[in-house]
mmCIF file of C-alpha atoms and ligand atoms in Angstrom:
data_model
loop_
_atom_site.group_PDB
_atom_site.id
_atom_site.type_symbol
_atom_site.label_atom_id
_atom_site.label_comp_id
_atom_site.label_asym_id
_atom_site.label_seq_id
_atom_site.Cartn_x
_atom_site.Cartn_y
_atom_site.Cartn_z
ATOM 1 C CA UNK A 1344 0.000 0.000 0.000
ATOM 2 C CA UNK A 1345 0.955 3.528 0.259
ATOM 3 C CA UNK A 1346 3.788 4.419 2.960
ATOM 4 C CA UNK A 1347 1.681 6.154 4.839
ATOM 5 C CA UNK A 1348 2.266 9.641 6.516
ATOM 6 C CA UNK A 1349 1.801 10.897 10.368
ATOM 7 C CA UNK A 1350 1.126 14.437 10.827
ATOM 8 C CA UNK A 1351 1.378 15.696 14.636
ATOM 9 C CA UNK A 1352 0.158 19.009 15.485
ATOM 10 C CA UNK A 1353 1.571 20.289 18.939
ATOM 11 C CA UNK A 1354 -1.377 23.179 19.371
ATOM 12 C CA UNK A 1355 -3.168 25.228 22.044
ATOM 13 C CA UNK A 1356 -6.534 24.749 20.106
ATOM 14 C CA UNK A 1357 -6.567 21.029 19.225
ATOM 15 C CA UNK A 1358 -10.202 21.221 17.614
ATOM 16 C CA UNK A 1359 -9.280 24.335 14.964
ATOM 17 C CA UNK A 1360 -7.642 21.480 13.074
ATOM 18 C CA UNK A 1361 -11.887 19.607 13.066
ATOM 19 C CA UNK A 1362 -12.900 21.748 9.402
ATOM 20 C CA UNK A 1363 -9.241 21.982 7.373
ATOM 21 C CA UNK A 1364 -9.337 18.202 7.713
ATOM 22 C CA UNK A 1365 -13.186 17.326 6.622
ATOM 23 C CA UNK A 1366 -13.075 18.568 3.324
ATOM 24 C CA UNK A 1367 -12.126 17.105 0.199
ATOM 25 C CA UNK A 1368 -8.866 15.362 -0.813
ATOM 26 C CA UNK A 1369 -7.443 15.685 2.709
ATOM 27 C CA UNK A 1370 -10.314 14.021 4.286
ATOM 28 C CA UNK A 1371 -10.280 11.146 1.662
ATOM 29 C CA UNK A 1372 -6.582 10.993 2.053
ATOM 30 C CA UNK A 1373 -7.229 10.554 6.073
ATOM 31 C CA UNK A 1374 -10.128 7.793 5.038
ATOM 32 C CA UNK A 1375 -8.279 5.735 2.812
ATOM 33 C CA UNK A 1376 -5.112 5.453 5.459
ATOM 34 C CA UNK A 1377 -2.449 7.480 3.433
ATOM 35 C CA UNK A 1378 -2.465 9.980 5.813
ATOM 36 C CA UNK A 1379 -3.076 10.282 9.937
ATOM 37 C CA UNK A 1380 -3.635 13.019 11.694
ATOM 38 C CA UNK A 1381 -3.164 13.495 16.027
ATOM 39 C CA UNK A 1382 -3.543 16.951 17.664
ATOM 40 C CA UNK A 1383 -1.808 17.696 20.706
ATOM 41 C CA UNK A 1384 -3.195 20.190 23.130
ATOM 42 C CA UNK A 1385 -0.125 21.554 25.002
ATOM 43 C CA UNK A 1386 -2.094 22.185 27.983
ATOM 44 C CA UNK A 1387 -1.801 18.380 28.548
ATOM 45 C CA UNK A 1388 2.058 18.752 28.628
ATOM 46 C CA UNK A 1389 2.104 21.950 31.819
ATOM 47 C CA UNK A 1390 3.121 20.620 35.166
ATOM 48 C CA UNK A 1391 1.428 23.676 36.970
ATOM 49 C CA UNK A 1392 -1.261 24.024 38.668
ATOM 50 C CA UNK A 1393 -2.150 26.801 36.108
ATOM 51 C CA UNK A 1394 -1.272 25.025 33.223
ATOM 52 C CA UNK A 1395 0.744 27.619 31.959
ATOM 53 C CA UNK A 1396 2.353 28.086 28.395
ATOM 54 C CA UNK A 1397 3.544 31.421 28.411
ATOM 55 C CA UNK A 1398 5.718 33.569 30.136
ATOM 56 C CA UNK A 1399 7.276 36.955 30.019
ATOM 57 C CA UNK A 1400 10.245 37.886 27.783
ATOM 58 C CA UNK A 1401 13.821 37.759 28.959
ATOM 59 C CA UNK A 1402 14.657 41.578 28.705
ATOM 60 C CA UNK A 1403 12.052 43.019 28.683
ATOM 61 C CA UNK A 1404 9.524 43.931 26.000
ATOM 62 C CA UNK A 1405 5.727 43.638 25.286
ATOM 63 C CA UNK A 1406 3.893 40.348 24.654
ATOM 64 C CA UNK A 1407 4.265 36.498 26.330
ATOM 65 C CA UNK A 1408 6.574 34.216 24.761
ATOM 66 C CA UNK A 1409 6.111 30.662 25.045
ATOM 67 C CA UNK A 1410 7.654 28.664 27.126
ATOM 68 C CA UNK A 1411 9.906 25.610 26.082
ATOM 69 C CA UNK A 1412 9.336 22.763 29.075
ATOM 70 C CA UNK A 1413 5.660 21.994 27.684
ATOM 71 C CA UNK A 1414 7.052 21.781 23.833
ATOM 72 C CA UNK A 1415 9.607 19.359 25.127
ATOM 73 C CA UNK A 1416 7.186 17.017 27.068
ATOM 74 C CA UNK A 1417 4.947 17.029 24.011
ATOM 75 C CA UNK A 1418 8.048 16.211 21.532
ATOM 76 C CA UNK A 1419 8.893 13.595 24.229
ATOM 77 C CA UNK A 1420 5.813 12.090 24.296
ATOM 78 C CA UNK A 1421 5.020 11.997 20.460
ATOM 79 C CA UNK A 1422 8.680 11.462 19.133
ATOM 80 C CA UNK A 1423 10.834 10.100 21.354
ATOM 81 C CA UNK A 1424 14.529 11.820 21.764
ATOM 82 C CA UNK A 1425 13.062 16.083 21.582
ATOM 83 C CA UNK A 1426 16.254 17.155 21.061
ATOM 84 C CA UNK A 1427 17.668 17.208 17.863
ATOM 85 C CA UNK A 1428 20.433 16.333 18.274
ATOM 86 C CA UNK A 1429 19.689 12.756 19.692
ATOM 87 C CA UNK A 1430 16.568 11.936 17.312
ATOM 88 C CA UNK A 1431 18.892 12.628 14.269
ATOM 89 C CA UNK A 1432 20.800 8.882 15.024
ATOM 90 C CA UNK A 1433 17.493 7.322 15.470
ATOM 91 C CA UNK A 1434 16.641 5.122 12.317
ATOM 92 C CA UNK A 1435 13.240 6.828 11.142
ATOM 93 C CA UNK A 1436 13.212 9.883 12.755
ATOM 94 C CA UNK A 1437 10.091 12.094 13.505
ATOM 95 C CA UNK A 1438 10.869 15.400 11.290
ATOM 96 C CA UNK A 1439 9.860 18.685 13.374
ATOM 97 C CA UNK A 1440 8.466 21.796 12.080
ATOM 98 C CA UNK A 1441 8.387 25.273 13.883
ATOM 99 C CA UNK A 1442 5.742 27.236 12.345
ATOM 100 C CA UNK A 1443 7.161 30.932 12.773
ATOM 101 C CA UNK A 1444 6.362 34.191 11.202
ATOM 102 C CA UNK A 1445 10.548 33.894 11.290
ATOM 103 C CA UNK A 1446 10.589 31.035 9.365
ATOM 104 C CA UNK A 1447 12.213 30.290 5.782
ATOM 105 C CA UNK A 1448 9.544 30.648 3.227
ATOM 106 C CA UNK A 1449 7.490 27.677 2.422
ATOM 107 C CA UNK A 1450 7.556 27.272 -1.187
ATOM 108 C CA UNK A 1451 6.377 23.710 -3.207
ATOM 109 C CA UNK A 1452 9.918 22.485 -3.650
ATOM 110 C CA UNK A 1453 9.383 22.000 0.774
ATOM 111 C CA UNK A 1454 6.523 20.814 0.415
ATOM 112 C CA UNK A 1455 7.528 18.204 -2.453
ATOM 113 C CA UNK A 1456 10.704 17.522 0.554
ATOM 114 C CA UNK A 1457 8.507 16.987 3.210
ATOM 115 C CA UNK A 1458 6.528 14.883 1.478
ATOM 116 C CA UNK A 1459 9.147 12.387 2.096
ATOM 117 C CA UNK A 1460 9.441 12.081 6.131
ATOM 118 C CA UNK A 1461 7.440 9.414 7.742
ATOM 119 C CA UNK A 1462 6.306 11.679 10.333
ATOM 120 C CA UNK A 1463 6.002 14.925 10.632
ATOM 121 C CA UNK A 1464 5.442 17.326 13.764
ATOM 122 C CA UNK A 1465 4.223 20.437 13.767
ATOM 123 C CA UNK A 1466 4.624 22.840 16.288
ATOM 124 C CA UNK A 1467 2.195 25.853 16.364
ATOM 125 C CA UNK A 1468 3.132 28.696 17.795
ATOM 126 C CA UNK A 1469 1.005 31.199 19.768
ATOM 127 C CA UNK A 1470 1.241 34.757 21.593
ATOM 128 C CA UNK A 1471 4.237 36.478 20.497
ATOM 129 C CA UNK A 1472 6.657 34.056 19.730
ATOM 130 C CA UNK A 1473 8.424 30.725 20.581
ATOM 131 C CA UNK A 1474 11.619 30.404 22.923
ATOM 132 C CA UNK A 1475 14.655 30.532 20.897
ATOM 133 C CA UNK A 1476 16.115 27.465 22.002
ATOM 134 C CA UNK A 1477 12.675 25.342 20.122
ATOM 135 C CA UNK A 1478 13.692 26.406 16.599
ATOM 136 C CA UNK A 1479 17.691 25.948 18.329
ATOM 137 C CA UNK A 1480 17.580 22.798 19.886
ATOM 138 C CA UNK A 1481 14.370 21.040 19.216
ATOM 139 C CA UNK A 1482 13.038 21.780 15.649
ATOM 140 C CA UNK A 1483 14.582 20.436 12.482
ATOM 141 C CA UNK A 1484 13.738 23.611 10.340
ATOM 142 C CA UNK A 1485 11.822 26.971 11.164
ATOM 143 C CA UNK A 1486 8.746 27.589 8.460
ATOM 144 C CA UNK A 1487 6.836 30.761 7.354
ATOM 145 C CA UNK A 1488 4.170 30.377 4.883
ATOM 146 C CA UNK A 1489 4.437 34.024 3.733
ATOM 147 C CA UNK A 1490 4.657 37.530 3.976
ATOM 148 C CA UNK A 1491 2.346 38.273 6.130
ATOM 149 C CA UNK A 1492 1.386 38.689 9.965
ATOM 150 C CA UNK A 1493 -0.966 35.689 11.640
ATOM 151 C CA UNK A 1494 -1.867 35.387 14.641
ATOM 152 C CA UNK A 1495 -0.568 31.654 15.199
ATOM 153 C CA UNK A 1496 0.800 29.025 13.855
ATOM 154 C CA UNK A 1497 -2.252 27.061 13.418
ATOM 155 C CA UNK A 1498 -3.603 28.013 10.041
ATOM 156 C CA UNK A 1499 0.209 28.099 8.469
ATOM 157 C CA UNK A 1500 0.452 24.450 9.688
ATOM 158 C CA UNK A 1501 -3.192 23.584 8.371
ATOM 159 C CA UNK A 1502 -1.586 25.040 4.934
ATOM 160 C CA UNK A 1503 1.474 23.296 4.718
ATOM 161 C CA UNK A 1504 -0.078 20.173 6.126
ATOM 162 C CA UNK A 1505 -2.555 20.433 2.595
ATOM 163 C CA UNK A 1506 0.334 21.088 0.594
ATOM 164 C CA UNK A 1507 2.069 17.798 1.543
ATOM 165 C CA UNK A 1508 -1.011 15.573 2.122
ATOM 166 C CA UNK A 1509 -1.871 16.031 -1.871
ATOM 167 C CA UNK A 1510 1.602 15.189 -2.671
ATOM 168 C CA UNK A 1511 1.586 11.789 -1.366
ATOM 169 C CA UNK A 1512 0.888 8.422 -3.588
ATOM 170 C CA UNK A 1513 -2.458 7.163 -3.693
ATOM 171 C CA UNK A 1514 -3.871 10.605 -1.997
ATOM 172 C CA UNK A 1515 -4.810 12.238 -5.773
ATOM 173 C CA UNK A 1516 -7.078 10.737 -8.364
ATOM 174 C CA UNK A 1517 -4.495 10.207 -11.465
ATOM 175 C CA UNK A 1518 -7.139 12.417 -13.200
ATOM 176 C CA UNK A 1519 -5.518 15.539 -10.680
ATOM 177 C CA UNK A 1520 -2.361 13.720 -10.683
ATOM 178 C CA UNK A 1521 0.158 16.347 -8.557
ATOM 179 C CA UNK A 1522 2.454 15.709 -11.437
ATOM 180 C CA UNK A 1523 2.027 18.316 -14.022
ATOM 181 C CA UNK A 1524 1.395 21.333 -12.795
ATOM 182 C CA UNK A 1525 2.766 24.818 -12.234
ATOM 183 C CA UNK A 1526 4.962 24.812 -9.579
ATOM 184 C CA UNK A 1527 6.106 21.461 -9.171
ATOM 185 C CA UNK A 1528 8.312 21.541 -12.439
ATOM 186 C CA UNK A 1529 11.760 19.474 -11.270
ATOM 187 C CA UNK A 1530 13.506 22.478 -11.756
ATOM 188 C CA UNK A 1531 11.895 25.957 -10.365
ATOM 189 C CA UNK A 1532 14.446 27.927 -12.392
ATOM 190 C CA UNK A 1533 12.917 26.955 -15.717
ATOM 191 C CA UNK A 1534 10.724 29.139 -16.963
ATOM 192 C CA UNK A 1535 7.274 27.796 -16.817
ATOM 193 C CA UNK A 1536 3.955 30.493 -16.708
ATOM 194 C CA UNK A 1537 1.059 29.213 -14.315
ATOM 195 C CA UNK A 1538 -1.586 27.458 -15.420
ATOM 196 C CA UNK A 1539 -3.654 29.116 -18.221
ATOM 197 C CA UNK A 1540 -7.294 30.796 -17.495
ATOM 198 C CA UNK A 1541 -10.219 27.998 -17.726
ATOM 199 C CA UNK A 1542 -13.765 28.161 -18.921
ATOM 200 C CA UNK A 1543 -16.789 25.792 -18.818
ATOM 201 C CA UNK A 1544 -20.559 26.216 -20.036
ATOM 202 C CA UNK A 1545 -22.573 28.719 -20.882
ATOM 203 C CA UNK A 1546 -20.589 30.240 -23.966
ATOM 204 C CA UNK A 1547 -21.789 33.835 -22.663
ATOM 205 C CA UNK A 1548 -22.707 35.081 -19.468
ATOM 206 C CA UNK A 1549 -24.008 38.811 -18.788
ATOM 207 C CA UNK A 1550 -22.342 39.452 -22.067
ATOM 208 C CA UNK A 1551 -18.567 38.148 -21.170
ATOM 209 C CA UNK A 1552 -18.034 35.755 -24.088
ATOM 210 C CA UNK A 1553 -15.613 32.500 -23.387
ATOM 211 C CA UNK A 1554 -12.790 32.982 -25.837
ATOM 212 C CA UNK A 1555 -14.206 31.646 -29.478
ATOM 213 C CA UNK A 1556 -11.021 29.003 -29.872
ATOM 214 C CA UNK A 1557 -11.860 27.279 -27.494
ATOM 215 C CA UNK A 1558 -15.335 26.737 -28.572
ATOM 216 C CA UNK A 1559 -14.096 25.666 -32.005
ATOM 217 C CA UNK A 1560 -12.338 21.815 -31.513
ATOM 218 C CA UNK A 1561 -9.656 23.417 -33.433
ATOM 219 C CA UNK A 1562 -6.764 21.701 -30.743
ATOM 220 C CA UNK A 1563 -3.557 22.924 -32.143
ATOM 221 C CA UNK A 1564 -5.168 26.479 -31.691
ATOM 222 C CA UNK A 1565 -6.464 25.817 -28.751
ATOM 223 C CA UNK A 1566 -3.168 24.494 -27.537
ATOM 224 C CA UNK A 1567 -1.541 27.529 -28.908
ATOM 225 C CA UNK A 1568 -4.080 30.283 -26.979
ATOM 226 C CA UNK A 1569 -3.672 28.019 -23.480
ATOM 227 C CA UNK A 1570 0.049 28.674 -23.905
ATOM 228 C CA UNK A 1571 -0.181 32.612 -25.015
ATOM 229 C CA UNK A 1572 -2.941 33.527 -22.165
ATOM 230 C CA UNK A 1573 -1.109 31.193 -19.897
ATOM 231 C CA UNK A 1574 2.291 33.830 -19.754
ATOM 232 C CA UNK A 1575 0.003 36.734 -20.771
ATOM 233 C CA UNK A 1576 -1.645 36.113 -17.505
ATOM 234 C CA UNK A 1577 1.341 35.127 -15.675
ATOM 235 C CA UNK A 1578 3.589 38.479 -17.019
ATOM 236 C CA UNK A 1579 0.839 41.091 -15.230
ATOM 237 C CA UNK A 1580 0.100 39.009 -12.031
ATOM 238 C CA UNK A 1581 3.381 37.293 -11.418
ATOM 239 C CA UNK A 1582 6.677 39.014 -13.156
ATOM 240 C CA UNK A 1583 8.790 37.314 -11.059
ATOM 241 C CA UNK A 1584 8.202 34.352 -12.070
ATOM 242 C CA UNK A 1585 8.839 35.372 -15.885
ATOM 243 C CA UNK A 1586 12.533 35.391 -17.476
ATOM 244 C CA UNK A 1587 13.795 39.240 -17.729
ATOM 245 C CA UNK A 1588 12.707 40.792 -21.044
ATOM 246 C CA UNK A 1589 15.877 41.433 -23.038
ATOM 247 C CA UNK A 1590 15.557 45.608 -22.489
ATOM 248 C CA UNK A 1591 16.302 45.208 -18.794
HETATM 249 C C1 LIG B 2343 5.908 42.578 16.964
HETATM 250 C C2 LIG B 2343 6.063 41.555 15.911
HETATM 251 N N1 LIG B 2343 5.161 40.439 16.100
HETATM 252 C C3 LIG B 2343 3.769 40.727 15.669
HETATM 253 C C4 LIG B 2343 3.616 41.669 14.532
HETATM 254 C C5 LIG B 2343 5.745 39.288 15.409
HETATM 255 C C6 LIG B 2343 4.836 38.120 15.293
HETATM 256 C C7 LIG B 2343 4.573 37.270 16.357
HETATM 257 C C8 LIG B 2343 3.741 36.183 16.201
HETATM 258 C C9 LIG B 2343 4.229 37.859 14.073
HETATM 259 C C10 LIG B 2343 3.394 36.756 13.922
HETATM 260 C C11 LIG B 2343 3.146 35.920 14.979
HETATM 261 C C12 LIG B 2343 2.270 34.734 14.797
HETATM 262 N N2 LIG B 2343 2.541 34.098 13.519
HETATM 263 C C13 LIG B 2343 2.857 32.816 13.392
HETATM 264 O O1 LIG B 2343 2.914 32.099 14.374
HETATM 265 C C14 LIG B 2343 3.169 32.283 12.074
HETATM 266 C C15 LIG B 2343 3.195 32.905 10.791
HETATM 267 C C16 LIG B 2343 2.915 34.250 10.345
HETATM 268 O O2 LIG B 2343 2.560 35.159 11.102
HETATM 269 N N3 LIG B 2343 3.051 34.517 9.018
HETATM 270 C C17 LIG B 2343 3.421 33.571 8.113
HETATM 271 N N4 LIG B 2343 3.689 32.321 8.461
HETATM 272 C C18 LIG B 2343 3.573 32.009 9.792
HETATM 273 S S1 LIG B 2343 3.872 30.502 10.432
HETATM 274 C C19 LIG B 2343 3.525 30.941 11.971
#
């Protein structure tokens, strides 16, 4: 069968995870086996009476950071060996993920890498930021998903866990196969556009006509206007992901 894929999420809100995983492929991919899910609520991992995950900053400054005992308990508990160190000479080890607005950016060429640990754990970061010494000592690599400010790690780890579900075998219908498309050309540096604009029925709508080629069976020409519209589309939404025209 497939090798099958554990995802661990280390969260304070175990059931945000209940909707990103009913839908679609990732919820056939969790019913057919290929991939299994666990949520961990850190709360289960405090020792104190007050359960506590946070803490003030060393130095000074606004906002709680959290704190690194529970995170180790949890990577204990799940994983074996937390730090990395140790869990690198283990046979299959558990690969761990700091979500952080820090992070390297997540890209598909990651997720097409990730897509080829046994387990992965994701930690999911709350409140103003993780203590150093996770992303030094415990995680294997530090991951943003983009540009821009969340407010946790939990919906950057519901992202990247789509992005690598789909990748796995047996998880997309050959039909969608994961193979050829945009973005997950062996080599990022060639210059591919993104996929070209699609239209279905009716042939006009509120007076916006579909293209006439494609209505026409003519597949050459058809082949040849996918291509065009494809980097037509790409140039004006996505320069950088077009080779430099010769004038610059
Ligand atoms: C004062 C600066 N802080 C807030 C503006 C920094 C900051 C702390 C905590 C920014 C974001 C967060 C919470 N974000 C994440 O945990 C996170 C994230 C993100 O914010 N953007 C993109 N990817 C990710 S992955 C985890």
């Amino acid at each position: 069968m497939y090798n099958r894929m554990q995802f661990d999420l280390i969260t304070l809100f175990p059931e945000f995870f209940d909707s990103p995983l009913r839908y679609g492929v990732v919820s056939r991919a969790l019913l057919r086996g290929a991939v299994t899910v666990r949520t961990h609520d850190l709360r289960g991992y405090t020792s104190d009476r007050h359960q506590t995950t946070d803490d003030r900053p060393y130095g000074g400054g606004e906002g709680m950071v959290m704190k690194i005992e529970p995170l180790y308990r949890a990577l204990a508990d799940i994983a074996g060996a937390p730090e990395r160190t140790l869990r690198a000479g283990a046979p299959d080890p558990a690969h761990v993920v700091l979500l952080s607005a820090q992070g390297r950016l997540f890209d598909q060429a990651m997720a097409r890498r990730l897509a080829g640990h046994r387990q992965l754990v994701l930690i999911c970061g709350r409140y103003e930021g993780v203590d150093e010494r996770v992303a030094e000592h415990l995680a294997d690599e530090e991951i943003s998903i983009g540009n821009f400010v969340l407010t946790g790690g939990e919906l950057a780890a519901a992202v990247l866990l789509d992005a690598v579900a789909r990748l796995l075998p047996g998880v997309l219908g050959d039909a969608q196969s994961a193979l050829n498309e945009s973005f997950s050309l062996p080599d990022s540096s060639a210059a591919a556009p993104l996929d070209c604009p699609h239209f279905t029925r009716p042939p006009e709508f509120n007076g916006w006509p579909v293209p006439p080629v494609l209505l026409q069976g003519d597949h050459q020409a058809i082949r040849d206007w996918r291509a065009r519209a494809a980097w037509d589309k790409t140039r004006r939404l996505r320069p950088d992901l077009c080779p430099a025209s010769p004038d610059e």
